[in-house]
mmCIF file of C-alpha atoms in Angstrom:
data_model
loop_
_atom_site.group_PDB
_atom_site.id
_atom_site.type_symbol
_atom_site.label_atom_id
_atom_site.label_comp_id
_atom_site.label_asym_id
_atom_site.label_seq_id
_atom_site.Cartn_x
_atom_site.Cartn_y
_atom_site.Cartn_z
ATOM 1 C CA MET A 205 6.698 52.182 7.521
ATOM 2 C CA ASP A 206 8.643 54.940 4.991
ATOM 3 C CA SER A 207 9.663 53.801 1.786
ATOM 4 C CA GLU A 208 13.452 53.046 3.228
ATOM 5 C CA GLN A 209 11.881 51.135 6.222
ATOM 6 C CA LEU A 210 9.686 49.182 3.577
ATOM 7 C CA SER A 211 12.862 48.173 1.460
ATOM 8 C CA LYS A 212 15.022 46.834 4.480
ATOM 9 C CA PHE A 213 12.079 44.843 5.547
ATOM 10 C CA ILE A 214 11.484 43.393 2.438
ATOM 11 C CA SER A 215 15.463 42.896 1.958
ATOM 12 C CA GLU A 216 15.376 41.313 5.418
ATOM 13 C CA GLY A 217 12.434 39.077 4.993
ATOM 14 C CA PHE A 218 13.394 37.493 1.930
ATOM 15 C CA ASP A 219 15.680 35.030 3.767
ATOM 16 C CA SER A 220 12.959 34.487 5.942
ATOM 17 C CA ALA A 221 10.156 33.963 3.239
ATOM 18 C CA LYS A 222 12.684 31.370 1.711
ATOM 19 C CA HIS A 223 12.962 28.940 4.969
ATOM 20 C CA GLY A 224 9.037 28.856 5.398
ATOM 21 C CA ASN A 225 8.033 32.225 6.700
ATOM 22 C CA ALA A 226 6.807 33.718 3.507
ATOM 23 C CA PRO A 227 2.950 33.899 4.182
ATOM 24 C CA SER A 228 3.672 36.091 7.427
ATOM 25 C CA ILE A 229 6.047 38.156 5.428
ATOM 26 C CA TYR A 230 3.589 38.739 2.466
ATOM 27 C CA ASN A 231 0.578 39.494 4.850
ATOM 28 C CA GLN A 232 2.730 42.554 6.387
ATOM 29 C CA ILE A 233 3.768 43.852 2.861
ATOM 30 C CA ALA A 234 0.275 43.014 1.234
ATOM 31 C CA SER A 235 -1.499 46.365 1.895
ATOM 32 C CA HIS A 236 1.702 48.118 0.325
ATOM 33 C CA LEU A 237 1.725 46.176 -2.392
ATOM 34 C CA GLU A 238 -2.258 46.658 -3.117
ATOM 35 C CA ALA A 239 -1.538 50.281 -2.688
ATOM 36 C CA GLY A 240 1.543 50.583 -4.993
ATOM 37 C CA ASN A 241 3.702 51.693 -2.390
ATOM 38 C CA ILE A 242 6.504 49.175 -3.200
ATOM 39 C CA PRO A 243 9.780 50.782 -4.107
ATOM 40 C CA HIS A 244 11.001 49.870 -7.367
ATOM 41 C CA LYS A 245 14.296 48.452 -6.172
ATOM 42 C CA SER A 246 12.610 45.772 -3.943
ATOM 43 C CA HIS A 247 10.351 44.804 -6.748
ATOM 44 C CA TYR A 248 12.380 41.661 -7.560
ATOM 45 C CA ALA A 249 12.728 40.813 -3.847
ATOM 46 C CA THR A 250 9.270 41.289 -3.496
ATOM 47 C CA GLY A 251 8.564 39.034 -6.251
ATOM 48 C CA TRP A 252 10.398 36.144 -4.416
ATOM 49 C CA ILE A 253 8.492 36.445 -1.364
ATOM 50 C CA ILE A 254 5.374 36.407 -3.179
ATOM 51 C CA TYR A 255 6.300 33.193 -4.845
ATOM 52 C CA TYR A 256 7.416 31.652 -1.674
ATOM 53 C CA ALA A 257 4.188 32.630 -0.259
ATOM 54 C CA LEU A 258 2.280 30.981 -3.106
ATOM 55 C CA HIS A 259 4.375 27.845 -2.631
ATOM 56 C CA GLN A 260 3.965 27.757 0.990
ATOM 57 C CA THR A 261 0.326 28.400 0.891
ATOM 58 C CA MET A 262 -2.175 25.286 1.270
ATOM 59 C CA ASP A 263 -4.049 24.232 -1.958
ATOM 60 C CA LYS A 264 -7.453 24.884 -0.889
ATOM 61 C CA GLU A 265 -6.544 28.606 -0.346
ATOM 62 C CA ILE A 266 -7.721 29.545 -3.721
ATOM 63 C CA ALA A 267 -8.757 33.331 -3.373
ATOM 64 C CA ARG A 268 -6.071 34.165 -1.267
ATOM 65 C CA ARG A 269 -3.656 32.770 -3.944
ATOM 66 C CA LYS A 270 -5.162 34.517 -6.907
ATOM 67 C CA LYS A 271 -4.790 37.866 -4.886
ATOM 68 C CA MET A 272 -1.182 36.899 -4.437
ATOM 69 C CA LEU A 273 -0.660 36.382 -8.410
ATOM 70 C CA ALA A 274 -2.660 39.659 -8.954
ATOM 71 C CA ASN A 275 -0.196 41.458 -6.618
ATOM 72 C CA TYR A 276 2.765 39.839 -8.346
ATOM 73 C CA LEU A 277 1.750 40.992 -11.954
ATOM 74 C CA LYS A 278 1.860 44.653 -10.322
ATOM 75 C CA LEU A 279 5.451 44.396 -9.748
ATOM 76 C CA ARG A 280 8.044 45.423 -12.686
ATOM 77 C CA VAL A 281 10.753 42.706 -12.832
ATOM 78 C CA ALA A 282 12.846 41.739 -15.359
ATOM 79 C CA VAL A 283 11.450 38.930 -18.017
ATOM 80 C CA PRO A 284 12.014 36.345 -19.066
ATOM 81 C CA HIS A 285 13.546 35.379 -15.551
ATOM 82 C CA LYS A 286 13.507 32.215 -13.394
ATOM 83 C CA LEU A 287 11.392 34.133 -11.156
ATOM 84 C CA HIS A 288 8.514 34.599 -13.600
ATOM 85 C CA SER A 289 8.730 31.099 -14.547
ATOM 86 C CA MET A 290 8.586 29.740 -11.039
ATOM 87 C CA ILE A 291 5.191 32.412 -10.677
ATOM 88 C CA LEU A 292 3.692 30.283 -13.618
ATOM 89 C CA THR A 293 4.265 26.999 -11.994
ATOM 90 C CA GLU A 294 2.369 28.278 -9.407
ATOM 91 C CA ALA A 295 -0.504 29.512 -11.620
ATOM 92 C CA ILE A 296 -0.640 25.939 -13.173
ATOM 93 C CA ARG A 297 -0.872 24.520 -9.571
ATOM 94 C CA LEU A 298 -3.537 26.937 -8.708
ATOM 95 C CA TYR A 299 -5.685 26.229 -11.912
ATOM 96 C CA LYS A 300 -5.650 22.626 -11.081
ATOM 97 C CA ASN A 301 -6.611 22.987 -7.144
ATOM 98 C CA ALA A 302 -9.346 25.717 -8.395
ATOM 99 C CA LYS A 303 -10.740 22.937 -10.943
ATOM 100 C CA ASP A 304 -10.528 20.083 -7.911
ATOM 101 C CA ALA A 305 -12.524 22.515 -5.543
ATOM 102 C CA SER A 306 -15.106 23.132 -8.153
ATOM 103 C CA PHE A 307 -15.394 19.584 -8.802
ATOM 104 C CA ASN A 308 -15.651 18.382 -5.206
ATOM 105 C CA TYR A 309 -17.876 21.257 -3.996
ATOM 106 C CA LYS A 310 -20.829 20.063 -2.265
ATOM 107 C CA SER A 311 -23.418 23.015 -1.962
ATOM 108 C CA ASP A 312 -25.765 21.124 0.788
ATOM 109 C CA ILE A 313 -22.492 20.303 3.256
ATOM 110 C CA LYS A 314 -20.665 22.727 4.998
ATOM 111 C CA ASP A 315 -17.093 21.745 5.135
ATOM 112 C CA ASP A 316 -14.653 23.534 7.820
ATOM 113 C CA ASP A 317 -11.680 22.334 5.455
ATOM 114 C CA ASN A 318 -13.659 24.272 2.428
ATOM 115 C CA GLU A 319 -13.169 28.146 2.247
ATOM 116 C CA ALA A 320 -15.965 28.228 -0.093
ATOM 117 C CA ASN A 321 -18.475 26.402 1.743
ATOM 118 C CA ASP A 322 -17.702 28.084 4.870
ATOM 119 C CA LYS A 323 -18.935 31.405 3.107
ATOM 120 C CA GLY A 324 -21.866 29.770 1.507
ATOM 121 C CA ARG A 325 -20.815 30.048 -2.012
ATOM 122 C CA LYS A 326 -19.022 27.914 -4.425
ATOM 123 C CA PRO A 327 -15.535 27.839 -4.654
ATOM 124 C CA GLU A 328 -13.330 30.737 -6.634
ATOM 125 C CA SER A 329 -12.424 29.765 -10.324
ATOM 126 C CA PHE A 330 -8.994 30.893 -11.952
ATOM 127 C CA SER A 331 -8.741 31.407 -15.661
ATOM 128 C CA ILE A 332 -5.187 30.247 -16.991
ATOM 129 C CA MET A 333 -6.165 31.864 -20.444
ATOM 130 C CA ALA A 334 -6.501 35.228 -18.739
ATOM 131 C CA PHE A 335 -3.535 34.953 -16.425
ATOM 132 C CA SER A 336 -1.379 33.633 -19.406
ATOM 133 C CA LYS A 337 -2.177 36.783 -21.261
ATOM 134 C CA LEU A 338 -0.961 39.112 -18.490
ATOM 135 C CA TRP A 339 2.051 36.758 -17.952
ATOM 136 C CA ASN A 340 2.887 36.861 -21.645
ATOM 137 C CA LEU A 341 3.898 33.716 -23.327
ATOM 138 C CA ALA A 342 6.698 35.455 -25.205
ATOM 139 C CA ASN A 343 8.424 35.079 -21.758
ATOM 140 C CA LEU A 344 8.629 31.203 -21.715
ATOM 141 C CA ARG A 345 12.548 30.366 -21.117
ATOM 142 C CA GLU A 346 14.760 27.759 -22.591
ATOM 143 C CA GLY A 347 14.130 25.711 -19.083
ATOM 144 C CA ASP A 348 10.395 25.953 -19.633
ATOM 145 C CA TRP A 349 10.578 23.905 -22.641
ATOM 146 C CA ARG A 350 12.997 21.289 -20.563
ATOM 147 C CA ARG A 351 11.765 17.714 -19.355
ATOM 148 C CA LYS A 352 13.172 16.368 -16.169
ATOM 149 C CA GLU A 353 13.356 13.030 -14.604
ATOM 150 C CA PHE A 354 12.704 12.172 -10.981
ATOM 151 C CA ASN A 355 13.206 8.540 -9.683
ATOM 152 C CA GLY A 356 13.894 7.374 -13.530
ATOM 153 C CA LYS A 357 10.372 8.671 -14.408
ATOM 154 C CA ARG A 358 9.941 11.474 -17.187
ATOM 155 C CA LEU A 359 8.370 14.297 -16.008
ATOM 156 C CA SER A 360 6.399 17.016 -18.136
ATOM 157 C CA SER A 361 7.828 20.362 -18.973
ATOM 158 C CA THR A 362 6.026 23.203 -17.391
ATOM 159 C CA VAL A 363 5.389 24.223 -21.168
ATOM 160 C CA GLU A 364 3.369 20.788 -21.520
ATOM 161 C CA LYS A 365 1.505 21.192 -18.598
ATOM 162 C CA LEU A 366 0.598 24.846 -19.374
ATOM 163 C CA ILE A 367 -0.799 23.405 -22.684
ATOM 164 C CA THR A 368 -2.494 20.851 -20.989
ATOM 165 C CA ILE A 369 -4.638 23.005 -18.560
ATOM 166 C CA TYR A 370 -5.030 25.629 -21.025
ATOM 167 C CA VAL A 371 -6.882 23.589 -23.640
ATOM 168 C CA ASP A 372 -8.818 22.123 -20.409
ATOM 169 C CA GLU A 373 -9.995 25.861 -19.995
ATOM 170 C CA THR A 374 -10.612 26.078 -23.796
ATOM 171 C CA GLU A 375 -12.523 23.038 -24.067
ATOM 172 C CA GLN A 376 -14.684 23.859 -21.030
ATOM 173 C CA THR A 377 -15.363 27.196 -21.864
ATOM 174 C CA GLY A 378 -15.363 27.173 -25.913
ATOM 175 C CA LYS A 379 -13.280 30.267 -26.020
ATOM 176 C CA ILE A 380 -10.782 30.350 -29.078
ATOM 177 C CA PRO A 381 -7.303 30.087 -27.842
ATOM 178 C CA SER A 382 -4.835 33.282 -28.236
ATOM 179 C CA ASP A 383 -2.457 33.249 -31.101
ATOM 180 C CA ASP A 384 0.485 33.198 -28.718
ATOM 181 C CA LEU A 385 -0.626 29.750 -27.428
ATOM 182 C CA LEU A 386 -0.989 28.446 -30.907
ATOM 183 C CA ALA A 387 2.400 29.437 -31.719
ATOM 184 C CA VAL A 388 3.483 27.590 -28.340
ATOM 185 C CA LEU A 389 1.285 24.485 -29.361
ATOM 186 C CA GLU A 390 2.861 24.433 -32.719
ATOM 187 C CA LYS A 391 6.701 24.588 -31.240
ATOM 188 C CA ALA A 392 5.588 22.212 -28.916
ATOM 189 C CA GLU A 393 4.301 19.341 -31.381
ATOM 190 C CA SER A 394 8.315 19.733 -33.115
ATOM 191 C CA GLU A 395 10.040 19.962 -29.717
ATOM 192 C CA TYR A 396 7.777 17.104 -28.179
ATOM 193 C CA PRO A 397 7.423 14.401 -31.403
ATOM 194 C CA ASP A 398 6.761 11.662 -29.318
ATOM 195 C CA SER A 399 4.355 13.277 -27.226
ATOM 196 C CA ALA A 400 0.609 11.844 -27.944
ATOM 197 C CA ASN A 401 -0.806 14.423 -25.421
ATOM 198 C CA ILE A 402 0.592 17.151 -27.458
ATOM 199 C CA MET A 403 -1.168 15.687 -30.667
ATOM 200 C CA SER A 404 -4.589 15.379 -28.553
ATOM 201 C CA GLN A 405 -4.233 19.107 -27.372
ATOM 202 C CA ARG A 406 -3.751 20.030 -30.783
ATOM 203 C CA ALA A 407 -6.797 18.125 -31.870
ATOM 204 C CA ALA A 408 -8.900 19.611 -28.875
ATOM 205 C CA ILE A 409 -7.913 22.974 -30.497
ATOM 206 C CA PHE A 410 -9.226 22.069 -33.885
ATOM 207 C CA SER A 411 -12.231 20.769 -32.251
ATOM 208 C CA VAL A 412 -13.291 24.257 -30.243
ATOM 209 C CA CYS A 413 -12.621 25.862 -33.693
ATOM 210 C CA GLY A 414 -15.109 23.538 -35.552
ATOM 211 C CA ASP A 415 -12.565 21.740 -37.447
ATOM 212 C CA LYS A 416 -13.753 18.282 -36.543
ATOM 213 C CA GLU A 417 -11.806 16.539 -39.400
ATOM 214 C CA ASN A 418 -8.255 17.991 -38.436
ATOM 215 C CA ALA A 419 -8.975 17.223 -34.708
ATOM 216 C CA LYS A 420 -9.637 13.525 -36.052
ATOM 217 C CA ARG A 421 -6.910 13.271 -38.164
ATOM 218 C CA LEU A 422 -4.639 14.012 -35.058
ATOM 219 C CA MET A 423 -6.301 12.057 -32.686
ATOM 220 C CA ARG A 424 -6.011 8.829 -34.897
ATOM 221 C CA LYS A 425 -2.197 9.406 -35.078
ATOM 222 C CA ALA A 426 -2.016 10.004 -31.248
ATOM 223 C CA LEU A 427 -3.574 6.691 -30.859
ATOM 224 C CA LEU A 428 -1.104 5.005 -33.369
ATOM 225 C CA MET A 429 1.810 6.619 -30.921
ATOM 226 C CA SER A 430 -0.331 5.289 -27.629
ATOM 227 C CA PRO A 431 -3.163 2.946 -28.109
ATOM 228 C CA GLY A 432 -3.068 2.223 -24.304
ATOM 229 C CA LYS A 433 -4.402 5.555 -23.339
ATOM 230 C CA PHE A 434 -8.015 5.229 -22.463
ATOM 231 C CA TYR A 435 -8.617 9.071 -22.386
ATOM 232 C CA LEU A 436 -7.363 9.100 -26.206
ATOM 233 C CA TRP A 437 -9.866 6.659 -27.266
ATOM 234 C CA SER A 438 -12.324 8.478 -25.286
ATOM 235 C CA LYS A 439 -11.490 12.071 -27.071
ATOM 236 C CA LEU A 440 -11.460 10.723 -30.618
ATOM 237 C CA ALA A 441 -15.215 9.316 -29.909
ATOM 238 C CA SER A 442 -16.198 12.429 -28.712
ATOM 239 C CA LEU A 443 -15.610 14.025 -32.090
ATOM 240 C CA TYR A 444 -18.493 11.468 -33.683
ATOM 241 C CA ASP A 445 -21.924 12.379 -33.645
ATOM 242 C CA PRO A 446 -23.761 9.328 -31.936
ATOM 243 C CA GLN A 447 -26.655 10.074 -34.428
ATOM 244 C CA GLU A 448 -24.552 9.616 -37.652
ATOM 245 C CA SER A 449 -22.216 7.008 -36.154
ATOM 246 C CA PRO A 450 -23.441 5.412 -33.387
ATOM 247 C CA HIS A 451 -21.462 1.878 -33.810
ATOM 248 C CA LEU A 452 -18.393 3.638 -34.513
ATOM 249 C CA LYS A 453 -18.784 5.705 -31.317
ATOM 250 C CA VAL A 454 -19.902 2.734 -29.185
ATOM 251 C CA ALA A 455 -16.609 0.952 -30.581
ATOM 252 C CA LEU A 456 -14.267 3.931 -29.549
ATOM 253 C CA LEU A 457 -15.670 3.969 -26.292
ATOM 254 C CA TYR A 458 -15.498 0.608 -25.631
ATOM 255 C CA LYS A 459 -11.619 0.241 -26.552
ATOM 256 C CA ALA A 460 -11.444 3.424 -24.066
ATOM 257 C CA LEU A 461 -13.084 1.024 -21.341
ATOM 258 C CA LYS A 462 -10.547 -1.816 -22.112
ATOM 259 C CA ALA A 463 -7.452 0.195 -22.196
ATOM 260 C CA PRO A 464 -5.370 0.277 -19.086
ATOM 261 C CA GLY A 465 -6.251 2.737 -16.532
ATOM 262 C CA PRO A 466 -8.471 2.598 -13.422
ATOM 263 C CA ASP A 467 -12.210 1.992 -13.652
ATOM 264 C CA GLN A 468 -13.091 4.877 -11.215
ATOM 265 C CA PHE A 469 -11.853 7.514 -13.743
ATOM 266 C CA LYS A 470 -14.077 5.902 -16.546
ATOM 267 C CA GLY A 471 -17.228 6.745 -15.269
ATOM 268 C CA ARG A 472 -17.802 9.471 -17.734
ATOM 269 C CA ILE A 473 -17.070 7.160 -20.681
ATOM 270 C CA ARG A 474 -19.787 4.647 -19.323
ATOM 271 C CA LEU A 475 -22.213 7.533 -19.222
ATOM 272 C CA SER A 476 -21.694 8.667 -22.822
ATOM 273 C CA ILE A 477 -21.820 5.169 -23.940
ATOM 274 C CA ALA A 478 -24.862 4.631 -21.960
ATOM 275 C CA ASP A 479 -26.246 7.660 -23.354
ATOM 276 C CA VAL A 480 -25.622 6.191 -27.113
ATOM 277 C CA LEU A 481 -27.160 2.722 -26.233
ATOM 278 C CA ALA A 482 -30.251 4.468 -24.628
ATOM 279 C CA SER A 483 -30.487 6.660 -28.065
ATOM 280 C CA ARG A 484 -30.596 3.317 -29.874
ATOM 281 C CA GLY A 485 -33.412 1.634 -27.949
ATOM 282 C CA ALA A 486 -30.874 -0.853 -26.051
ATOM 283 C CA PHE A 487 -32.113 0.150 -22.648
ATOM 284 C CA PRO A 488 -31.079 -2.745 -20.516
ATOM 285 C CA GLN A 489 -27.504 -2.638 -21.546
ATOM 286 C CA ALA A 490 -27.787 1.202 -20.852
ATOM 287 C CA LEU A 491 -29.211 0.883 -17.600
ATOM 288 C CA TRP A 492 -26.221 -1.387 -16.644
ATOM 289 C CA GLU A 493 -23.613 1.218 -17.551
ATOM 290 C CA LEU A 494 -25.967 3.872 -15.616
ATOM 291 C CA GLN A 495 -25.506 1.546 -12.816
ATOM 292 C CA ARG A 496 -21.715 1.008 -13.045
ATOM 293 C CA VAL A 497 -21.414 5.076 -13.001
ATOM 294 C CA LYS A 498 -23.710 5.382 -10.023
ATOM 295 C CA SER A 499 -21.885 2.701 -7.937
ATOM 296 C CA THR A 500 -18.597 4.272 -8.741
ATOM 297 C CA TYR A 501 -19.662 7.917 -7.842
ATOM 298 C CA GLU A 502 -21.255 6.660 -4.579
ATOM 299 C CA THR A 503 -18.141 4.640 -3.677
ATOM 300 C CA ASN A 504 -15.909 7.648 -4.285
ATOM 301 C CA GLY A 505 -18.235 10.141 -2.762
ATOM 302 C CA TRP A 506 -18.881 12.349 -5.901
ATOM 303 C CA HIS A 507 -21.764 13.911 -6.870
ATOM 304 C CA LEU A 508 -23.305 12.282 -9.944
ATOM 305 C CA PRO A 509 -23.158 14.044 -13.031
ATOM 306 C CA SER A 510 -26.471 15.803 -14.152
ATOM 307 C CA HIS A 511 -25.931 13.706 -17.429
ATOM 308 C CA HIS A 512 -26.895 10.875 -15.469
ATOM 309 C CA ALA A 513 -30.509 11.864 -14.729
ATOM 310 C CA THR A 514 -30.699 13.132 -18.387
ATOM 311 C CA VAL A 515 -29.847 9.762 -19.647
ATOM 312 C CA SER A 516 -31.691 7.734 -16.999
ATOM 313 C CA GLY A 517 -34.750 9.663 -18.056
ATOM 314 C CA LYS A 518 -34.352 7.775 -21.095
ATOM 315 C CA ILE A 519 -34.716 4.260 -19.802
ATOM 316 C CA PRO A 520 -38.308 2.931 -19.421
ATOM 317 C CA ALA A 521 -39.673 2.275 -15.955
ATOM 318 C CA GLY A 522 -39.411 -1.626 -15.283
ATOM 319 C CA THR A 523 -36.149 -2.013 -17.494
ATOM 320 C CA VAL A 524 -34.052 -4.880 -16.180
ATOM 321 C CA ALA A 525 -30.383 -4.153 -16.462
ATOM 322 C CA SER A 526 -28.355 -6.718 -19.032
ATOM 323 C CA ASP A 527 -24.416 -6.858 -19.536
ATOM 324 C CA PRO A 528 -23.739 -5.163 -23.114
ATOM 325 C CA THR A 529 -20.543 -6.840 -23.739
ATOM 326 C CA SER A 530 -21.858 -8.874 -26.464
ATOM 327 C CA ILE A 531 -22.919 -5.573 -28.206
ATOM 328 C CA TYR A 532 -19.588 -4.376 -27.845
ATOM 329 C CA ARG A 533 -17.814 -7.230 -28.987
ATOM 330 C CA LYS A 534 -19.755 -7.154 -32.173
ATOM 331 C CA VAL A 535 -18.678 -3.654 -33.251
ATOM 332 C CA GLU A 536 -14.957 -3.802 -31.561
ATOM 333 C CA TYR A 537 -13.434 -4.081 -34.850
ATOM 334 C CA LEU A 538 -14.711 -0.639 -36.028
ATOM 335 C CA ALA A 539 -12.468 1.351 -33.634
ATOM 336 C CA ASP A 540 -9.160 -0.297 -35.254
ATOM 337 C CA ASP A 541 -10.695 -0.094 -38.689
ATOM 338 C CA GLU A 542 -11.124 3.643 -38.026
ATOM 339 C CA ILE A 543 -7.357 4.177 -37.101
ATOM 340 C CA PHE A 544 -5.734 2.060 -39.599
ATOM 341 C CA ARG A 545 -7.894 2.696 -42.593
ATOM 342 C CA HIS A 546 -6.524 6.162 -42.940
ATOM 343 C CA LEU A 547 -2.823 4.698 -43.320
ATOM 344 C CA PRO A 548 -1.321 5.239 -46.491
ATOM 345 C CA PRO A 549 -2.293 2.056 -48.774
ATOM 346 C CA ILE A 550 0.213 -0.121 -50.416
ATOM 347 C CA ALA A 551 -0.364 -2.707 -53.059
ATOM 348 C CA VAL A 552 0.975 -5.953 -52.497
ATOM 349 C CA THR A 553 0.791 -9.414 -53.957
ATOM 350 C CA LYS A 554 0.571 -12.808 -51.943
ATOM 351 C CA THR A 555 3.881 -14.531 -52.807
ATOM 352 C CA PHE A 556 4.045 -17.246 -50.007
ATOM 353 C CA HIS A 557 1.773 -19.622 -48.152
ATOM 354 C CA LYS A 558 2.823 -21.380 -45.316
ATOM 355 C CA ASN A 559 0.638 -23.800 -43.497
ATOM 356 C CA PRO A 560 0.901 -24.706 -39.818
ATOM 357 C CA ALA A 561 2.726 -28.388 -39.589
ATOM 358 C CA PRO A 562 0.343 -31.086 -38.851
ATOM 359 C CA ASP A 563 -0.504 -31.557 -35.153
ATOM 360 C CA SER A 564 1.883 -28.159 -34.373
ATOM 361 C CA THR A 565 0.702 -26.051 -31.509
ATOM 362 C CA GLY A 566 1.586 -22.212 -31.221
ATOM 363 C CA ARG A 567 3.049 -20.644 -27.940
ATOM 364 C CA GLY A 568 0.875 -21.885 -24.940
ATOM 365 C CA TYR A 569 -2.001 -22.869 -26.891
ATOM 366 C CA GLY A 570 -3.730 -23.674 -30.015
ATOM 367 C CA THR A 571 -2.499 -24.405 -33.491
ATOM 368 C CA GLN A 572 -0.173 -22.296 -35.192
ATOM 369 C CA PRO A 573 -1.734 -19.759 -37.676
ATOM 370 C CA THR A 574 -1.266 -19.675 -41.496
ATOM 371 C CA VAL A 575 1.355 -17.416 -42.701
ATOM 372 C CA TRP A 576 1.628 -15.476 -45.672
ATOM 373 C CA ARG A 577 4.323 -13.408 -47.593
ATOM 374 C CA VAL A 578 3.061 -10.408 -49.337
ATOM 375 C CA THR A 579 5.369 -8.477 -51.762
ATOM 376 C CA ASP A 580 4.599 -4.929 -52.938
ATOM 377 C CA ASP A 581 6.236 -3.222 -56.353
ATOM 378 C CA HIS A 582 9.629 -2.525 -55.185
ATOM 379 C CA GLY A 583 10.077 -5.857 -53.854
ATOM 380 C CA HIS A 584 9.544 -5.088 -49.910
ATOM 381 C CA ASN A 585 8.158 -8.137 -48.280
ATOM 382 C CA TYR A 586 5.571 -8.132 -45.247
ATOM 383 C CA TRP A 587 4.364 -11.105 -43.338
ATOM 384 C CA LEU A 588 0.972 -11.536 -42.184
ATOM 385 C CA GLN A 589 -1.506 -13.828 -40.633
ATOM 386 C CA PRO A 590 -4.572 -13.743 -42.684
ATOM 387 C CA GLN A 591 -7.282 -14.725 -39.994
ATOM 388 C CA ARG A 592 -6.030 -11.738 -37.965
ATOM 389 C CA LEU A 593 -6.938 -9.359 -40.975
ATOM 390 C CA ASN A 594 -10.241 -11.061 -41.494
ATOM 391 C CA LEU A 595 -8.804 -12.844 -44.890
ATOM 392 C CA SER A 596 -9.765 -16.469 -45.729
ATOM 393 C CA PRO A 597 -6.346 -18.099 -45.299
ATOM 394 C CA ASP A 598 -7.195 -20.161 -48.356
ATOM 395 C CA LEU A 599 -6.531 -17.482 -51.071
ATOM 396 C CA PRO A 600 -3.912 -18.741 -53.733
ATOM 397 C CA VAL A 601 -0.662 -17.070 -54.385
ATOM 398 C CA GLY A 602 -0.857 -14.437 -56.753
ATOM 399 C CA THR A 603 -3.591 -12.780 -55.098
ATOM 400 C CA PRO A 604 -3.521 -8.933 -55.157
ATOM 401 C CA LEU A 605 -4.201 -6.983 -51.693
ATOM 402 C CA ILE A 606 -4.103 -3.433 -50.441
ATOM 403 C CA ILE A 607 -2.400 -3.198 -47.065
ATOM 404 C CA ARG A 608 -1.993 -0.632 -44.609
ATOM 405 C CA VAL A 609 1.459 -0.838 -42.384
ATOM 406 C CA HIS A 610 2.055 0.683 -39.101
ATOM 407 C CA ASP A 611 5.497 0.066 -37.529
ATOM 408 C CA GLY A 612 6.618 -2.172 -40.433
ATOM 409 C CA LYS A 613 3.469 -4.601 -39.805
ATOM 410 C CA PRO A 614 0.416 -4.917 -41.950
ATOM 411 C CA VAL A 615 -2.277 -3.652 -39.340
ATOM 412 C CA LYS A 616 -5.266 -4.191 -41.978
ATOM 413 C CA ALA A 617 -5.902 -5.938 -45.668
ATOM 414 C CA GLU A 618 -8.148 -6.008 -48.005
ATOM 415 C CA ILE A 619 -8.825 -7.401 -51.564
ATOM 416 C CA PRO A 620 -9.245 -4.246 -54.075
ATOM 417 C CA SER A 621 -12.531 -3.770 -55.512
ATOM 418 C CA ASN A 622 -11.523 -3.801 -58.907
#
């Protein structure tokens, strides 16, 4: 085709591509794309054909979609633009698919549905860090920041999805993120003040850059917002050295295990806790967790992480597995204490004591608890149950205390040391 014929074909193929025929249209212009022969006036329509071809191509076709994205980046299209943003959503999808393909790869099994195994090699990787540099994060539009709703459920914005996978690659590779990404992340923290995930992503960046203390600070803040997210507890645990803080690390990992979420997604948490247990000589309890991990992975048809063999190698032959729950319960309090002790201290005095009425019962079962009122220097009152905060319920009125408060309620209390 000459230049005019090619332009006409692209123009006529645009509608066909939009209605499901994009891969075929793309195949017919791919050689012209790679040779740089697409007329400039047809770049915009070609960009949409590539987007539709990406959208209509199966998840497993990693290498083919990488080539499509590379060809799109050769075009000269106006940016920022909706087309450019839609291409970014396909790059996000490709990163996720490539990571899944790598995770599920089985080198010893030929799978007709796995293009990498058919060729006898590992799946193609895809770098969202490299792509976003070429895409240019300065081209993010207002719509890319906007969250949407579907069936009453709030969906993450394109920017939130991008940050998640960008940080994921940063953690996997140890590469320092670009200044552009750091600027996006800083804006995201103010744009989504309710997002514990964004705080978690910022914490991950601090960690990669070697600033563990700021990473811990942000993770504690994220957990105050969303204590029910198991992966946040796991991420905070990863910031502590098991040799320096073994009890705290176990406590944080146990909180991750107890938090809501399918157990099948907690295999690496169990593996981490098994490693700490083994390093402390708690071999029966470590073996218990290793067996749970192995069962989960085998049930799902997954390859065991190599770290499983490493930890298993620490277990003496003949060890009999033993339930570690009693160990976890002894140190569990350390996890909440780590979150709450960094809240601002408030000096208060016990000003009222209420004992449970004789023969009274609480809601459901058991006796009603003792309740105190404590008052700060400004006359503000707080109510607390001393037993829940590990305080003797019989301390007299007038006792000075230091409390930490979250959401208007005391979550930690102690008697001043002087």
